[in-house]
Amino acid sequence: MSKLRFEVITAAFGKKAVNVPAATERPSKYYATKVFNREKMFKYLPGEVYAKLVDVIDNGAPMDISIAGAVADGMKMWAIENGATHYTHWFHPLTETTAEKHDAFIEHDGKGGVIEEFSGKLLMQQEPDASSFPNGGIRSTFEARGYSAWDPTSPAFLMDDTLCIPTVFISYTGEALDYKAPLLKSLRAIDKAATDVCRYFDKNVKKVTTYLGWEQEYFLVDEGMLLARPDLLLTGRTLMGHDSAKNQQLEDHYFGSIPERVSAFMRDLEIEAMKMGIPAKTCHNEAAPNQFELAPIYEECNLAVDHNMLIMAIMKDVARRHGFRVLLHEKPFKGVNGSGKHNNWSLGTDTGTLLMAPGKTDKDNLRFITFVVNTLAAIYRHNGLLKASIMSAANSHRLGAAEAPPAIISSFLGSHLSSVLDHLENTTDDVVRILSKRELRLNIPQIPELMIDNTDRNRTSPFAFTGNRFEFRAVGAEANCASAMIALNTAMAEQLTIFKQEVDTLIEEGQTKEDALVTVIRKYIKYSKPIRFDGNGYSQEWREEAARRGLDCEASAPLVFDRYLDPGSVRMFAKMDVMTETELRARNEIKWEMYTKKIQIEGRVIGDLALNHIIPTATKYQSSLLDNIIKMETVLGKEQGDALSVENIATVKEIAFRVSEIKRLVEVLVERRKVANRIKEEREKAIAYHDTVAPMIEEIRTHIDTLEMMVDNELWTLPKYRELLFIV
Ligand code: ADP
Ligand code: MG
């Protein structure tokens, strides 16, 4: 075995679990110790300032600039008492990571020394040197001015020695350069539209909050082994690697006990998450070997998105402490389940009602049906856009890979809810009678049925109803959840707005409120029917059926991004005041550019590895076979020697063929990259990368994976799947 491979495998085997001291206190004691939450605001802010800030956070009251100074003072005092020396505006640029620029809390004191300083102005707004963040042409680089502005609705927190202040990131001309700004706008839009609709059922509702509960899947790989795989290190996925003889067939990992090294990591991660105020609730094994999941209790959507960004960063740090690396790529291993991030999404009122949960009374159930049907209508109208919101170079490997939903958005309701909708659609009874007969009511015996349905949906539906929420399962593990949430919230806000106008019109025309509601609900049950699918989403029949139903079936990522620029999407984002056409265009430029770069890097990496790992190794093995053949001839004579070397001679020839194919294909790949690189428009370039470059990577891989099975294991330099996936 190559020396490096041998060493990293042996080292991985020998690693002991890091000792994570059992938390001496209960989680409730250390929970949120690193967060400037209400408790600390109350302690560190003057009473009046505290009250005003809470009003901003809870009720969306306008930020009163005059309190910023006092808030900054309080934050600084708390941060310094807890060991902070720096502060940063923390934001989510369009690169799917977070960005921060750390400044020390110091200013000259005018007497030759320094004092710790942090003003309201610095809290409110800053100008990061942002020329290197993608902006899709909104800011030309010589006018690289954007600013970050404080988001008081997400609490500041401590990362190591730095006070992090969640912010939006905006260009000087007002366009969003991040995910948070449009997310906040989409949350405002849905609040308004949903509150209006809620008031048909309950006049006391003043505010609707969007909730998000994400489930983060990830792989752990031993750090030493990962470092011996340049493809994993540089692209986040394996570009080559033959299937392990055993992978997930036995499904023994899913229910299996967690190895000690991993459980130490998980315990550490959970404690760190709790300190950050992330209510980590479940950690468990996933379907694939070395694949795991972390899910917190759901939270307000903006906060949940920030917490997900944070947890991805924390995971990476904690993993290193335990000699692991975290893989968040959607498809790190071919032939093994990829990783997603289920986004559980729901709406709730300030009066404590979850709008997508069935209730006890007929009125509750009419409200429940109203919100479910409007959700279906929204995702049906914008199914292509929703797919665009979760699409990326990496996630496209996972979607449709017979483990995750295909690149087609549909919704699973379960047989019970489906039959309720069918009944409502088809009944000739008048509505008030339906209600008085309580046919919409979910009584106890029917609940188990709903549970069974919920197990079904776990397999194939990208957007499943799960009892009191919808679960958007197609989101990628590495993605910023905000992308999916912006599209979903805005589509829902638009649909609720249309719904309300139609109901109001019928009421004005003399219908009762209940009749009007049911009339419009029926219309949207019919309208959204094509999006409802309870069958097997992995099947080929479904792909055909979905195309017949007119659902968006495009699978090429660069073309899927076009859906953002459909007239219906542009109109929707503008009408709901979430994004302008300029912003949408700029964002798409970035999506195409990122797509191209990802494939470009993969193309380079596989080319390098093929030429300096694979071919030399295969040739070495080939030489040893030739050596053996010659020795056989020398000892036994040419005729007999060759006769006994038939197999080896065939292998020598096959290696020669594979090697020359790999060389040829790498040349083709390089050539095609050059052609694509000359294309000026980002969209066309991304399409060229998708259509001409990406397929070469797969072709080259096929030859490499065959060689891996032929060449002497002793000589192979790269850790194999069985090692990457089974050693922890
Ligand atoms: P499963 O793996 O079956 O989908 P989990 O319990 O792992 O279920 O995850 C469920 C996730 O859904 C958790 O993050 C949970 O907090 C979240 N969740 C539960 N109820 C709601 C809700 N009403 N709105 C949003 N998220 C929710
Ligand atoms: Mg789930």
mmCIF file of C-alpha atoms in Angstrom, residues 93-398:
data_model
loop_
_atom_site.group_PDB
_atom_site.id
_atom_site.type_symbol
_atom_site.label_atom_id
_atom_site.label_comp_id
_atom_site.label_asym_id
_atom_site.label_seq_id
_atom_site.Cartn_x
_atom_site.Cartn_y
_atom_site.Cartn_z
ATOM 1 C CA PRO A 93 -22.856 37.201 1.049
ATOM 2 C CA LEU A 94 -24.036 35.278 -1.991
ATOM 3 C CA THR A 95 -21.248 32.719 -1.713
ATOM 4 C CA GLU A 96 -23.173 30.363 0.608
ATOM 5 C CA THR A 97 -20.876 31.071 3.525
ATOM 6 C CA THR A 98 -20.718 33.834 6.067
ATOM 7 C CA ALA A 99 -18.384 36.784 6.030
ATOM 8 C CA GLU A 100 -16.943 38.878 8.771
ATOM 9 C CA LYS A 101 -14.288 41.528 9.158
ATOM 10 C CA HIS A 102 -12.886 41.695 12.644
ATOM 11 C CA ASP A 103 -12.051 45.033 14.233
ATOM 12 C CA ALA A 104 -10.593 45.491 17.678
ATOM 13 C CA PHE A 105 -12.658 47.417 20.207
ATOM 14 C CA ILE A 106 -9.901 49.995 20.559
ATOM 15 C CA GLU A 107 -9.583 53.700 19.884
ATOM 16 C CA HIS A 108 -6.830 56.135 20.878
ATOM 17 C CA ASP A 109 -7.596 57.750 24.166
ATOM 18 C CA GLY A 110 -5.677 60.913 23.256
ATOM 19 C CA LYS A 111 -3.162 60.293 26.030
ATOM 20 C CA GLY A 112 -0.974 57.765 24.246
ATOM 21 C CA GLY A 113 -3.080 54.792 25.281
ATOM 22 C CA VAL A 114 -6.220 53.123 24.011
ATOM 23 C CA ILE A 115 -9.710 52.619 25.332
ATOM 24 C CA GLU A 116 -12.305 50.037 24.394
ATOM 25 C CA GLU A 117 -14.691 51.778 22.103
ATOM 26 C CA PHE A 118 -17.833 50.716 20.280
ATOM 27 C CA SER A 119 -20.320 53.345 19.200
ATOM 28 C CA GLY A 120 -23.924 53.207 18.118
ATOM 29 C CA LYS A 121 -22.769 54.210 14.652
ATOM 30 C CA LEU A 122 -20.454 51.209 14.420
ATOM 31 C CA LEU A 123 -23.242 48.955 15.604
ATOM 32 C CA MET A 124 -25.743 50.298 13.094
ATOM 33 C CA GLN A 125 -23.716 50.427 9.922
ATOM 34 C CA GLN A 126 -20.331 49.588 8.502
ATOM 35 C CA GLU A 127 -18.582 49.538 5.203
ATOM 36 C CA PRO A 128 -16.748 46.265 4.780
ATOM 37 C CA ASP A 129 -14.169 46.214 2.024
ATOM 38 C CA ALA A 130 -16.508 44.227 -0.071
ATOM 39 C CA SER A 131 -15.095 44.393 -3.535
ATOM 40 C CA SER A 132 -14.346 40.700 -3.507
ATOM 41 C CA PHE A 133 -17.869 39.547 -2.684
ATOM 42 C CA PRO A 134 -19.945 38.542 -5.667
ATOM 43 C CA ASN A 135 -22.408 41.181 -6.725
ATOM 44 C CA GLY A 136 -23.422 40.120 -10.206
ATOM 45 C CA GLY A 137 -22.419 43.449 -11.676
ATOM 46 C CA ILE A 138 -24.465 45.634 -9.326
ATOM 47 C CA ARG A 139 -21.326 47.308 -8.110
ATOM 48 C CA SER A 140 -18.491 47.636 -10.510
ATOM 49 C CA THR A 141 -15.296 46.830 -8.671
ATOM 50 C CA PHE A 142 -13.901 50.343 -8.752
ATOM 51 C CA GLU A 143 -17.065 51.535 -7.036
ATOM 52 C CA ALA A 144 -16.940 48.734 -4.554
ATOM 53 C CA ARG A 145 -19.041 50.230 -1.877
ATOM 54 C CA GLY A 146 -21.599 48.272 -0.020
ATOM 55 C CA TYR A 147 -22.555 48.539 3.599
ATOM 56 C CA SER A 148 -23.669 46.176 6.293
ATOM 57 C CA ALA A 149 -26.517 47.242 8.558
ATOM 58 C CA TRP A 150 -27.537 45.778 11.895
ATOM 59 C CA ASP A 151 -30.423 43.305 12.057
ATOM 60 C CA PRO A 152 -31.739 43.775 15.598
ATOM 61 C CA THR A 153 -34.109 40.807 15.213
ATOM 62 C CA SER A 154 -31.260 38.309 15.374
ATOM 63 C CA PRO A 155 -29.257 38.556 18.595
ATOM 64 C CA ALA A 156 -25.537 39.325 18.658
ATOM 65 C CA PHE A 157 -23.301 36.481 19.814
ATOM 66 C CA LEU A 158 -19.717 35.666 20.734
ATOM 67 C CA MET A 159 -17.463 33.566 18.530
ATOM 68 C CA ASP A 160 -14.130 33.030 20.263
ATOM 69 C CA ASP A 161 -12.919 36.545 21.089
ATOM 70 C CA THR A 162 -15.286 38.355 18.729
ATOM 71 C CA LEU A 163 -18.672 39.962 19.201
ATOM 72 C CA CYS A 164 -20.643 39.087 16.050
ATOM 73 C CA ILE A 165 -23.462 41.349 14.994
ATOM 74 C CA PRO A 166 -25.880 39.881 12.434
ATOM 75 C CA THR A 167 -26.314 42.318 9.570
ATOM 76 C CA VAL A 168 -27.758 42.726 6.101
ATOM 77 C CA PHE A 169 -25.373 43.583 3.279
ATOM 78 C CA ILE A 170 -26.554 46.164 0.773
ATOM 79 C CA SER A 171 -25.051 48.149 -2.075
ATOM 80 C CA TYR A 172 -24.991 51.922 -1.919
ATOM 81 C CA THR A 173 -27.660 52.021 -4.563
ATOM 82 C CA GLY A 174 -29.904 49.986 -2.284
ATOM 83 C CA GLU A 175 -29.762 46.519 -3.835
ATOM 84 C CA ALA A 176 -29.351 43.512 -1.586
ATOM 85 C CA LEU A 177 -25.986 41.782 -1.897
ATOM 86 C CA ASP A 178 -26.849 39.036 0.545
ATOM 87 C CA TYR A 179 -29.519 36.535 1.573
ATOM 88 C CA LYS A 180 -30.735 38.213 4.712
ATOM 89 C CA ALA A 181 -32.134 41.424 3.231
ATOM 90 C CA PRO A 182 -34.589 39.699 0.871
ATOM 91 C CA LEU A 183 -35.346 37.081 3.528
ATOM 92 C CA LEU A 184 -36.455 39.781 5.955
ATOM 93 C CA LYS A 185 -38.550 41.375 3.235
ATOM 94 C CA SER A 186 -40.177 38.049 2.386
ATOM 95 C CA LEU A 187 -40.991 37.526 6.063
ATOM 96 C CA ARG A 188 -42.589 40.937 6.207
ATOM 97 C CA ALA A 189 -44.622 40.164 3.075
ATOM 98 C CA ILE A 190 -45.901 36.867 4.428
ATOM 99 C CA ASP A 191 -46.700 38.420 7.793
ATOM 100 C CA LYS A 192 -48.894 41.023 6.160
ATOM 101 C CA ALA A 193 -50.640 38.703 3.718
ATOM 102 C CA ALA A 194 -51.197 35.896 6.222
ATOM 103 C CA THR A 195 -52.404 38.216 8.968
ATOM 104 C CA ASP A 196 -55.019 39.605 6.603
ATOM 105 C CA VAL A 197 -56.273 36.106 5.801
ATOM 106 C CA CYS A 198 -56.171 35.028 9.457
ATOM 107 C CA ARG A 199 -58.518 37.797 10.344
ATOM 108 C CA TYR A 200 -61.332 35.975 8.559
ATOM 109 C CA PHE A 201 -61.063 33.470 11.372
ATOM 110 C CA ASP A 202 -59.831 35.468 14.325
ATOM 111 C CA LYS A 203 -59.999 39.220 14.577
ATOM 112 C CA ASN A 204 -57.389 39.273 17.330
ATOM 113 C CA VAL A 205 -54.525 38.184 15.109
ATOM 114 C CA LYS A 206 -52.002 40.985 14.642
ATOM 115 C CA LYS A 207 -48.942 39.151 13.461
ATOM 116 C CA VAL A 208 -47.995 35.947 11.683
ATOM 117 C CA THR A 209 -44.550 34.496 12.220
ATOM 118 C CA THR A 210 -42.826 32.107 9.826
ATOM 119 C CA TYR A 211 -41.088 29.172 11.466
ATOM 120 C CA LEU A 212 -38.261 27.071 10.182
ATOM 121 C CA GLY A 213 -36.963 23.841 11.662
ATOM 122 C CA TRP A 214 -34.010 22.563 9.643
ATOM 123 C CA GLU A 215 -32.500 19.104 9.772
ATOM 124 C CA GLN A 216 -28.848 19.203 8.785
ATOM 125 C CA GLU A 217 -27.285 16.088 7.282
ATOM 126 C CA TYR A 218 -23.518 15.713 7.018
ATOM 127 C CA PHE A 219 -20.705 13.209 6.660
ATOM 128 C CA LEU A 220 -17.714 12.864 8.919
ATOM 129 C CA VAL A 221 -14.426 11.718 7.454
ATOM 130 C CA ASP A 222 -11.192 11.153 9.281
ATOM 131 C CA GLU A 223 -9.044 14.236 8.775
ATOM 132 C CA GLY A 224 -5.863 12.383 7.791
ATOM 133 C CA MET A 225 -7.662 10.400 5.138
ATOM 134 C CA LEU A 226 -9.403 13.441 3.786
ATOM 135 C CA LEU A 227 -6.078 15.200 3.418
ATOM 136 C CA ALA A 228 -4.861 12.251 1.361
ATOM 137 C CA ARG A 229 -7.768 12.805 -1.071
ATOM 138 C CA PRO A 230 -7.085 16.043 -2.997
ATOM 139 C CA ASP A 231 -10.512 15.814 -4.652
ATOM 140 C CA LEU A 232 -12.338 15.837 -1.296
ATOM 141 C CA LEU A 233 -10.114 18.573 -0.010
ATOM 142 C CA LEU A 234 -10.538 20.860 -3.007
ATOM 143 C CA THR A 235 -14.052 20.123 -4.241
ATOM 144 C CA GLY A 236 -15.813 18.669 -1.204
ATOM 145 C CA ARG A 237 -16.641 15.472 -3.064
ATOM 146 C CA THR A 238 -14.891 12.406 -4.393
ATOM 147 C CA LEU A 239 -14.413 12.699 -8.135
ATOM 148 C CA MET A 240 -13.375 9.056 -8.305
ATOM 149 C CA GLY A 241 -13.661 5.938 -6.212
ATOM 150 C CA HIS A 242 -15.136 2.543 -6.900
ATOM 151 C CA ASP A 243 -18.107 1.423 -4.790
ATOM 152 C CA SER A 244 -17.158 -0.218 -1.574
ATOM 153 C CA ALA A 245 -18.122 -3.911 -1.566
ATOM 154 C CA LYS A 246 -20.321 -2.993 1.331
ATOM 155 C CA ASN A 247 -21.992 0.375 1.570
ATOM 156 C CA GLN A 248 -25.475 0.994 2.822
ATOM 157 C CA GLN A 249 -27.268 -2.171 1.676
ATOM 158 C CA LEU A 250 -27.646 -3.556 5.155
ATOM 159 C CA GLU A 251 -28.930 -0.260 6.493
ATOM 160 C CA ASP A 252 -27.045 -1.193 9.617
ATOM 161 C CA HIS A 253 -25.680 2.290 10.094
ATOM 162 C CA TYR A 254 -29.089 3.965 10.302
ATOM 163 C CA PHE A 255 -30.111 2.249 13.485
ATOM 164 C CA GLY A 256 -26.616 1.383 14.581
ATOM 165 C CA SER A 257 -24.890 2.627 17.662
ATOM 166 C CA ILE A 258 -22.730 5.693 17.209
ATOM 167 C CA PRO A 259 -18.970 5.019 17.346
ATOM 168 C CA GLU A 260 -17.259 6.497 20.369
ATOM 169 C CA ARG A 261 -15.166 9.003 18.453
ATOM 170 C CA VAL A 262 -18.277 10.283 16.735
ATOM 171 C CA SER A 263 -20.379 10.426 19.847
ATOM 172 C CA ALA A 264 -17.670 12.489 21.547
ATOM 173 C CA PHE A 265 -17.808 14.864 18.577
ATOM 174 C CA MET A 266 -21.587 15.046 18.763
ATOM 175 C CA ARG A 267 -21.586 15.746 22.467
ATOM 176 C CA ASP A 268 -19.077 18.534 21.949
ATOM 177 C CA LEU A 269 -21.081 19.934 19.043
ATOM 178 C CA GLU A 270 -24.297 19.867 21.014
ATOM 179 C CA ILE A 271 -22.743 21.739 23.912
ATOM 180 C CA GLU A 272 -21.256 24.379 21.586
ATOM 181 C CA ALA A 273 -24.588 24.750 19.794
ATOM 182 C CA MET A 274 -26.438 25.174 23.072
ATOM 183 C CA LYS A 275 -24.005 27.865 24.207
ATOM 184 C CA MET A 276 -24.824 29.718 21.000
ATOM 185 C CA GLY A 277 -28.507 29.487 21.804
ATOM 186 C CA ILE A 278 -29.169 26.877 19.124
ATOM 187 C CA PRO A 279 -31.674 24.457 20.622
ATOM 188 C CA ALA A 280 -30.049 21.280 19.270
ATOM 189 C CA LYS A 281 -32.485 18.507 19.914
ATOM 190 C CA THR A 282 -31.650 15.390 17.957
ATOM 191 C CA CYS A 283 -28.371 13.972 16.709
ATOM 192 C CA HIS A 284 -28.452 10.643 14.991
ATOM 193 C CA ASN A 285 -27.059 8.405 12.285
ATOM 194 C CA GLU A 286 -28.367 8.784 8.759
ATOM 195 C CA ALA A 287 -28.788 6.186 6.036
ATOM 196 C CA ALA A 288 -25.251 6.154 4.652
ATOM 197 C CA PRO A 289 -22.158 5.013 6.540
ATOM 198 C CA ASN A 290 -20.502 7.908 8.377
ATOM 199 C CA GLN A 291 -23.527 10.104 7.683
ATOM 200 C CA PHE A 292 -25.250 11.904 10.539
ATOM 201 C CA GLU A 293 -27.947 14.477 11.222
ATOM 202 C CA LEU A 294 -28.463 17.322 13.623
ATOM 203 C CA ALA A 295 -31.839 19.005 14.136
ATOM 204 C CA PRO A 296 -32.755 21.760 16.551
ATOM 205 C CA ILE A 297 -36.194 22.769 17.773
ATOM 206 C CA TYR A 298 -37.782 25.026 15.174
ATOM 207 C CA GLU A 299 -37.442 28.783 15.509
ATOM 208 C CA GLU A 300 -38.506 32.009 13.863
ATOM 209 C CA CYS A 301 -37.298 31.752 10.272
ATOM 210 C CA ASN A 302 -34.688 34.532 10.224
ATOM 211 C CA LEU A 303 -33.155 33.313 13.466
ATOM 212 C CA ALA A 304 -33.253 29.701 12.290
ATOM 213 C CA VAL A 305 -31.403 30.653 9.100
ATOM 214 C CA ASP A 306 -28.705 32.442 11.113
ATOM 215 C CA HIS A 307 -28.445 29.473 13.427
ATOM 216 C CA ASN A 308 -28.030 27.114 10.516
ATOM 217 C CA MET A 309 -25.213 29.241 9.094
ATOM 218 C CA LEU A 310 -23.633 29.259 12.520
ATOM 219 C CA ILE A 311 -23.962 25.537 13.080
ATOM 220 C CA MET A 312 -22.245 24.811 9.777
ATOM 221 C CA ALA A 313 -19.299 26.925 10.926
ATOM 222 C CA ILE A 314 -19.268 25.448 14.429
ATOM 223 C CA MET A 315 -19.414 21.904 13.059
ATOM 224 C CA LYS A 316 -16.298 22.475 11.006
ATOM 225 C CA ASP A 317 -14.385 23.768 14.034
ATOM 226 C CA VAL A 318 -15.530 21.077 16.416
ATOM 227 C CA ALA A 319 -14.801 18.346 13.861
ATOM 228 C CA ARG A 320 -11.182 19.450 13.669
ATOM 229 C CA ARG A 321 -10.829 19.175 17.416
ATOM 230 C CA HIS A 322 -11.805 15.527 17.037
ATOM 231 C CA GLY A 323 -9.574 14.775 14.069
ATOM 232 C CA PHE A 324 -12.482 14.790 11.628
ATOM 233 C CA ARG A 325 -13.550 16.891 8.714
ATOM 234 C CA VAL A 326 -17.213 17.593 8.048
ATOM 235 C CA LEU A 327 -18.488 17.141 4.519
ATOM 236 C CA LEU A 328 -21.501 19.304 3.788
ATOM 237 C CA HIS A 329 -21.388 18.659 0.046
ATOM 238 C CA GLU A 330 -24.707 17.302 -1.235
ATOM 239 C CA LYS A 331 -23.095 14.273 -2.855
ATOM 240 C CA PRO A 332 -19.639 13.457 -1.522
ATOM 241 C CA PHE A 333 -19.736 9.787 -2.570
ATOM 242 C CA LYS A 334 -21.154 8.304 -5.728
ATOM 243 C CA GLY A 335 -23.578 5.466 -5.139
ATOM 244 C CA VAL A 336 -24.107 6.441 -1.516
ATOM 245 C CA ASN A 337 -26.920 8.670 -0.216
ATOM 246 C CA GLY A 338 -26.179 12.362 -0.401
ATOM 247 C CA SER A 339 -26.926 14.996 2.233
ATOM 248 C CA GLY A 340 -29.862 17.336 2.348
ATOM 249 C CA LYS A 341 -31.244 19.882 4.698
ATOM 250 C CA HIS A 342 -34.930 19.358 5.285
ATOM 251 C CA ASN A 343 -36.616 22.702 5.825
ATOM 252 C CA ASN A 344 -39.692 22.249 8.027
ATOM 253 C CA TRP A 345 -41.769 25.330 7.395
ATOM 254 C CA SER A 346 -44.892 26.624 9.075
ATOM 255 C CA LEU A 347 -46.766 29.779 10.006
ATOM 256 C CA GLY A 348 -48.044 30.739 13.438
ATOM 257 C CA THR A 349 -50.039 33.640 14.846
ATOM 258 C CA ASP A 350 -49.323 35.896 17.796
ATOM 259 C CA THR A 351 -52.395 34.296 19.358
ATOM 260 C CA GLY A 352 -50.629 30.960 19.449
ATOM 261 C CA THR A 353 -52.181 29.119 16.519
ATOM 262 C CA LEU A 354 -50.118 27.062 14.069
ATOM 263 C CA LEU A 355 -51.904 27.818 10.825
ATOM 264 C CA MET A 356 -51.132 24.517 9.131
ATOM 265 C CA ALA A 357 -52.291 22.377 12.021
ATOM 266 C CA PRO A 358 -55.813 20.984 12.082
ATOM 267 C CA GLY A 359 -57.845 22.233 15.018
ATOM 268 C CA LYS A 360 -60.760 21.228 17.160
ATOM 269 C CA THR A 361 -63.550 23.307 15.707
ATOM 270 C CA ASP A 362 -64.991 23.590 12.217
ATOM 271 C CA LYS A 363 -63.677 27.106 12.006
ATOM 272 C CA ASP A 364 -60.192 25.913 12.920
ATOM 273 C CA ASN A 365 -60.367 23.333 10.206
ATOM 274 C CA LEU A 366 -61.528 25.772 7.597
ATOM 275 C CA ARG A 367 -58.540 27.923 8.534
ATOM 276 C CA PHE A 368 -56.293 24.854 8.312
ATOM 277 C CA ILE A 369 -57.616 23.945 4.862
ATOM 278 C CA THR A 370 -57.273 27.572 3.748
ATOM 279 C CA PHE A 371 -53.568 27.638 4.536
ATOM 280 C CA VAL A 372 -52.829 24.190 3.160
ATOM 281 C CA VAL A 373 -54.598 24.914 -0.118
ATOM 282 C CA ASN A 374 -52.940 28.295 -0.501
ATOM 283 C CA THR A 375 -49.564 26.645 0.064
ATOM 284 C CA LEU A 376 -50.327 24.134 -2.675
ATOM 285 C CA ALA A 377 -51.427 26.883 -5.043
ATOM 286 C CA ALA A 378 -48.293 28.911 -4.303
ATOM 287 C CA ILE A 379 -45.887 26.059 -4.917
ATOM 288 C CA TYR A 380 -47.800 24.937 -7.979
ATOM 289 C CA ARG A 381 -47.702 28.389 -9.555
ATOM 290 C CA HIS A 382 -43.998 28.733 -8.815
ATOM 291 C CA ASN A 383 -42.805 25.118 -8.901
ATOM 292 C CA GLY A 384 -40.020 25.940 -11.341
ATOM 293 C CA LEU A 385 -38.851 28.843 -9.215
ATOM 294 C CA LEU A 386 -38.858 26.757 -6.042
ATOM 295 C CA LYS A 387 -36.666 24.253 -7.772
ATOM 296 C CA ALA A 388 -34.362 27.064 -8.865
ATOM 297 C CA SER A 389 -34.164 28.195 -5.234
ATOM 298 C CA ILE A 390 -32.587 24.898 -4.161
ATOM 299 C CA MET A 391 -30.546 24.170 -7.290
ATOM 300 C CA SER A 392 -26.759 24.226 -7.356
ATOM 301 C CA ALA A 393 -23.945 22.351 -9.083
ATOM 302 C CA ALA A 394 -23.611 20.129 -6.025
ATOM 303 C CA ASN A 395 -27.292 19.598 -5.256
ATOM 304 C CA SER A 396 -27.975 18.579 -8.834
ATOM 305 C CA HIS A 397 -25.971 15.395 -8.158
ATOM 306 C CA ARG A 398 -28.280 14.520 -5.322
#
